[in-house]
PDB file of C-alpha atoms in Angstrom:
ATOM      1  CA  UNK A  27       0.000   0.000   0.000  1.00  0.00           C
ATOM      2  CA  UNK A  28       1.171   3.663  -0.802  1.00  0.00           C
ATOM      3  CA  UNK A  29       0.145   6.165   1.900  1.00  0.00           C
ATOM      4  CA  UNK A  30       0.677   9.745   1.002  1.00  0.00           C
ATOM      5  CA  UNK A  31      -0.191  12.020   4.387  1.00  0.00           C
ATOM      6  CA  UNK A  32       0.898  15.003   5.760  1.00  0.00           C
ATOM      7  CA  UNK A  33       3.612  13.298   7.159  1.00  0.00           C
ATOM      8  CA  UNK A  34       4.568  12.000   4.392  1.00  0.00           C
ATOM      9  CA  UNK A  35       4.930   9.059   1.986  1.00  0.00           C
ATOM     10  CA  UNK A  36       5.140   5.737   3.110  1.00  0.00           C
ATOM     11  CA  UNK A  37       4.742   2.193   1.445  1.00  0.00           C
ATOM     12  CA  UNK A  38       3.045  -0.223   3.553  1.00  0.00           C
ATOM     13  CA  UNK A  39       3.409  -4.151   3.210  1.00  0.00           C
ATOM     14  CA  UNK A  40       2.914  -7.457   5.664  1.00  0.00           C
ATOM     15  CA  UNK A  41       6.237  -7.818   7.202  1.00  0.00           C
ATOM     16  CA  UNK A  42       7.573 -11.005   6.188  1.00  0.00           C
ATOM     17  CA  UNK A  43       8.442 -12.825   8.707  1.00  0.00           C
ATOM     18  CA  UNK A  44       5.046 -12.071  11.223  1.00  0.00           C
ATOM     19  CA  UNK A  45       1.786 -11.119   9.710  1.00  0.00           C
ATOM     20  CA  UNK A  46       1.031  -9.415  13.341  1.00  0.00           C
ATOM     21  CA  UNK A  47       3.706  -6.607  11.867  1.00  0.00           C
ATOM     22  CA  UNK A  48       3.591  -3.876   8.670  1.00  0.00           C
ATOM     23  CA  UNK A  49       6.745  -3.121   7.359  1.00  0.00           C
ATOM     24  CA  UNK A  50       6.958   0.575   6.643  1.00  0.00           C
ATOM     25  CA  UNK A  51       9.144   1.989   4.501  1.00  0.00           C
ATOM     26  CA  UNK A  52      10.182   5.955   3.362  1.00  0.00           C
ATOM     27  CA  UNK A  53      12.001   7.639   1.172  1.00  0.00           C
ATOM     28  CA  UNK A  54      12.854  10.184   3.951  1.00  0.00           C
ATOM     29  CA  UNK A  55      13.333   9.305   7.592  1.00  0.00           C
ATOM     30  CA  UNK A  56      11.965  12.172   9.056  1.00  0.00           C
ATOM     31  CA  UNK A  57       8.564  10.913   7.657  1.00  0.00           C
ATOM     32  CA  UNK A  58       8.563   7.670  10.002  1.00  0.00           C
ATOM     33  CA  UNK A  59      10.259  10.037  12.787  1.00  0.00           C
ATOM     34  CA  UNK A  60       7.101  12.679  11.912  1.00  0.00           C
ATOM     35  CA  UNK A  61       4.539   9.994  11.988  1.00  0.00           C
ATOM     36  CA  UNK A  62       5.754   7.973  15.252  1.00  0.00           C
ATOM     37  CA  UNK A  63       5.535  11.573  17.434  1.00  0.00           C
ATOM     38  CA  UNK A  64       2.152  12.574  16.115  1.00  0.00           C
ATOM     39  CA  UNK A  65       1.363   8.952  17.103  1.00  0.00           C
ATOM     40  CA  UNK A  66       3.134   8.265  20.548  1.00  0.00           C
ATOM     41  CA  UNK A  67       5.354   5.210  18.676  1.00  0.00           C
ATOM     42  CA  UNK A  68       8.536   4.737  20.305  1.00  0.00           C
ATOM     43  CA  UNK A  69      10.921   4.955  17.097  1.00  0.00           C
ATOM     44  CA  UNK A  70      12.625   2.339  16.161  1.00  0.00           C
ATOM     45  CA  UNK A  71      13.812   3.333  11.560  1.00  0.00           C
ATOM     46  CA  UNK A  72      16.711   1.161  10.490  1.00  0.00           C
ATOM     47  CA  UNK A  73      18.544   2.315   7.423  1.00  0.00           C
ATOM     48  CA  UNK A  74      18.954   0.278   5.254  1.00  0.00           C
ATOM     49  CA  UNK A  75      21.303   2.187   2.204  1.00  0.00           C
ATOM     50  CA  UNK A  76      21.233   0.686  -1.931  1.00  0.00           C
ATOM     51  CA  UNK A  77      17.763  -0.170  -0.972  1.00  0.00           C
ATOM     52  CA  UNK A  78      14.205   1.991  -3.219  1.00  0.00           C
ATOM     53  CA  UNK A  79      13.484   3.059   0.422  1.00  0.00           C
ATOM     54  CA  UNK A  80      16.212   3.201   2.982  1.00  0.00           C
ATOM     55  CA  UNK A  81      14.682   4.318   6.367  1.00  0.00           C
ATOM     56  CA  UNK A  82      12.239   1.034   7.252  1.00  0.00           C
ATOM     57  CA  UNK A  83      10.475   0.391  10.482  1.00  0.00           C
ATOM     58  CA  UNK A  84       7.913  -2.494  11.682  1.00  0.00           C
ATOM     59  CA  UNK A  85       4.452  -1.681  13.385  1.00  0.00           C
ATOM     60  CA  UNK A  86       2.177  -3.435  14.770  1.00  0.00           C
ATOM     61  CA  UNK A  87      -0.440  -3.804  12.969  1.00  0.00           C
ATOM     62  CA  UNK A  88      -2.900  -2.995  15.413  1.00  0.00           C
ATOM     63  CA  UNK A  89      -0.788   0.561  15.655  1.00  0.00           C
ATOM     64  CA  UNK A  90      -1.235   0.643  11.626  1.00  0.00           C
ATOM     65  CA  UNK A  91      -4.731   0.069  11.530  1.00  0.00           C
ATOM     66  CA  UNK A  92      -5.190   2.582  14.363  1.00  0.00           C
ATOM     67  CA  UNK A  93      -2.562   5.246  12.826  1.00  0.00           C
ATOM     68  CA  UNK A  94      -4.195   5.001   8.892  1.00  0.00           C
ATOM     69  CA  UNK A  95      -8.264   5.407  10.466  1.00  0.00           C
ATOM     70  CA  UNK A  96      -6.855   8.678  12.683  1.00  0.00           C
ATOM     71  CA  UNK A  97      -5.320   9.942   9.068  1.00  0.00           C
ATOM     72  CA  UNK A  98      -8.405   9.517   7.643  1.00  0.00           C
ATOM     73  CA  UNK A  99     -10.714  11.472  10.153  1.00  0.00           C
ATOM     74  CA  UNK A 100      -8.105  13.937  10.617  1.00  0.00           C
ATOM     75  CA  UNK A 101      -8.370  15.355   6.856  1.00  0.00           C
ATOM     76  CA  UNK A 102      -9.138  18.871   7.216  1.00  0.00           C
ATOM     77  CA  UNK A 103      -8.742  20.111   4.007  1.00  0.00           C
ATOM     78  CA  UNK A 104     -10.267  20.323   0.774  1.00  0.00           C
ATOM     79  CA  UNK A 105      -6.917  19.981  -1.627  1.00  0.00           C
ATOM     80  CA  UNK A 106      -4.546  17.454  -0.580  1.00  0.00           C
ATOM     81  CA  UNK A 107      -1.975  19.199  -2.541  1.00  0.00           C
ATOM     82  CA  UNK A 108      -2.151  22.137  -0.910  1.00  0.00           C
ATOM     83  CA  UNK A 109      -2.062  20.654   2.169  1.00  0.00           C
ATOM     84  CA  UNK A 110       1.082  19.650   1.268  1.00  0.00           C
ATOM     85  CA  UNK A 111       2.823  22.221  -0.420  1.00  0.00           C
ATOM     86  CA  UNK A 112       5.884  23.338   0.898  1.00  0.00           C
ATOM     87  CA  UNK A 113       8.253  24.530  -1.573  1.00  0.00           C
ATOM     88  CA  UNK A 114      10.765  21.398  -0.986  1.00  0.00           C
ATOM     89  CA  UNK A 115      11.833  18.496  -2.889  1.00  0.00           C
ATOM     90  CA  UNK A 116       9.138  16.406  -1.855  1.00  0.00           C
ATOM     91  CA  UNK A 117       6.617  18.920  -2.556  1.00  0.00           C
ATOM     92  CA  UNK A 118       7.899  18.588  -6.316  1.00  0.00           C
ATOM     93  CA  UNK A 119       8.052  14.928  -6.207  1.00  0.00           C
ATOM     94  CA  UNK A 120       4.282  15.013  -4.958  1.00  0.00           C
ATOM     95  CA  UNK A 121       3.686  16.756  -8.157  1.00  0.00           C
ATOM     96  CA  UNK A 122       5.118  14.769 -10.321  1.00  0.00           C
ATOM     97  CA  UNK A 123       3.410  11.806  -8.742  1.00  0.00           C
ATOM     98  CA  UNK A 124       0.234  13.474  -9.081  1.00  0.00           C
ATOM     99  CA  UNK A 125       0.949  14.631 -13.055  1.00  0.00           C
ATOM    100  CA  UNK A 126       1.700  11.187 -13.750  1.00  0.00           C
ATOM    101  CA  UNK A 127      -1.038   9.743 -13.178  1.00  0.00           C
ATOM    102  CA  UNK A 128      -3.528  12.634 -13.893  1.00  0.00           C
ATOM    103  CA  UNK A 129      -1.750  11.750 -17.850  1.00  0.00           C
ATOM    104  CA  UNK A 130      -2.162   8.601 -17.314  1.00  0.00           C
ATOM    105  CA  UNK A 131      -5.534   8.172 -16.510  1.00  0.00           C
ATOM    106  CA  UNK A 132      -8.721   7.862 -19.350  1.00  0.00           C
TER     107      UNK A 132
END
């Protein structure tokens, strides 16, 4: 699962070795440091460098489930890109994202 928040973008799978975990992984660590203070997670990223995304950390998935329904009630605005526009790298890579696949769709 991609997850694109205010705290940025994560990518979501069943950790491998214990379906009771999610393995999240960023681009940027200070999106899983950002995300595990607004949610009281102690936290625990491991880099991991040569890898698509090199800050990882497991949850548990009762934490995940809890953390992506609190994301959803907190949206409080009515253009997710403007929630999210900063002016910084990511902000342009956002963009991209988004003109991608506004091209791509039919």
């Amino acid at each position: 699962m991609w997850v694109f928040t205010k705290h940025g973008f994560f990518s979501a799978v069943q950790n491998y070795n214990n379906s009771e975990l999610i393995h999240v992984r960023a681009r940027f660590r200070g999106d899983l440091e950002r995300l595990c203070k607004a949610y009281g997670i102690k936290e625990a990223v491991v880099k991991k460098p040569g890898t698509d995304y090199p800050y990882r950390m497991d949850f548990e998935r009762t934490d995940w489930v809890r953390i992506m329904a609190c994301e959803a009630e907190a949206i409080d605005y009515d253009s997710f890109k403007d929630a999210v526009h900063d002016g910084t790298v990511r902000d342009s890579a956002y963009l991209k994202v988004w003109s991608t696949l506004r091209h791509a769709q039919n």
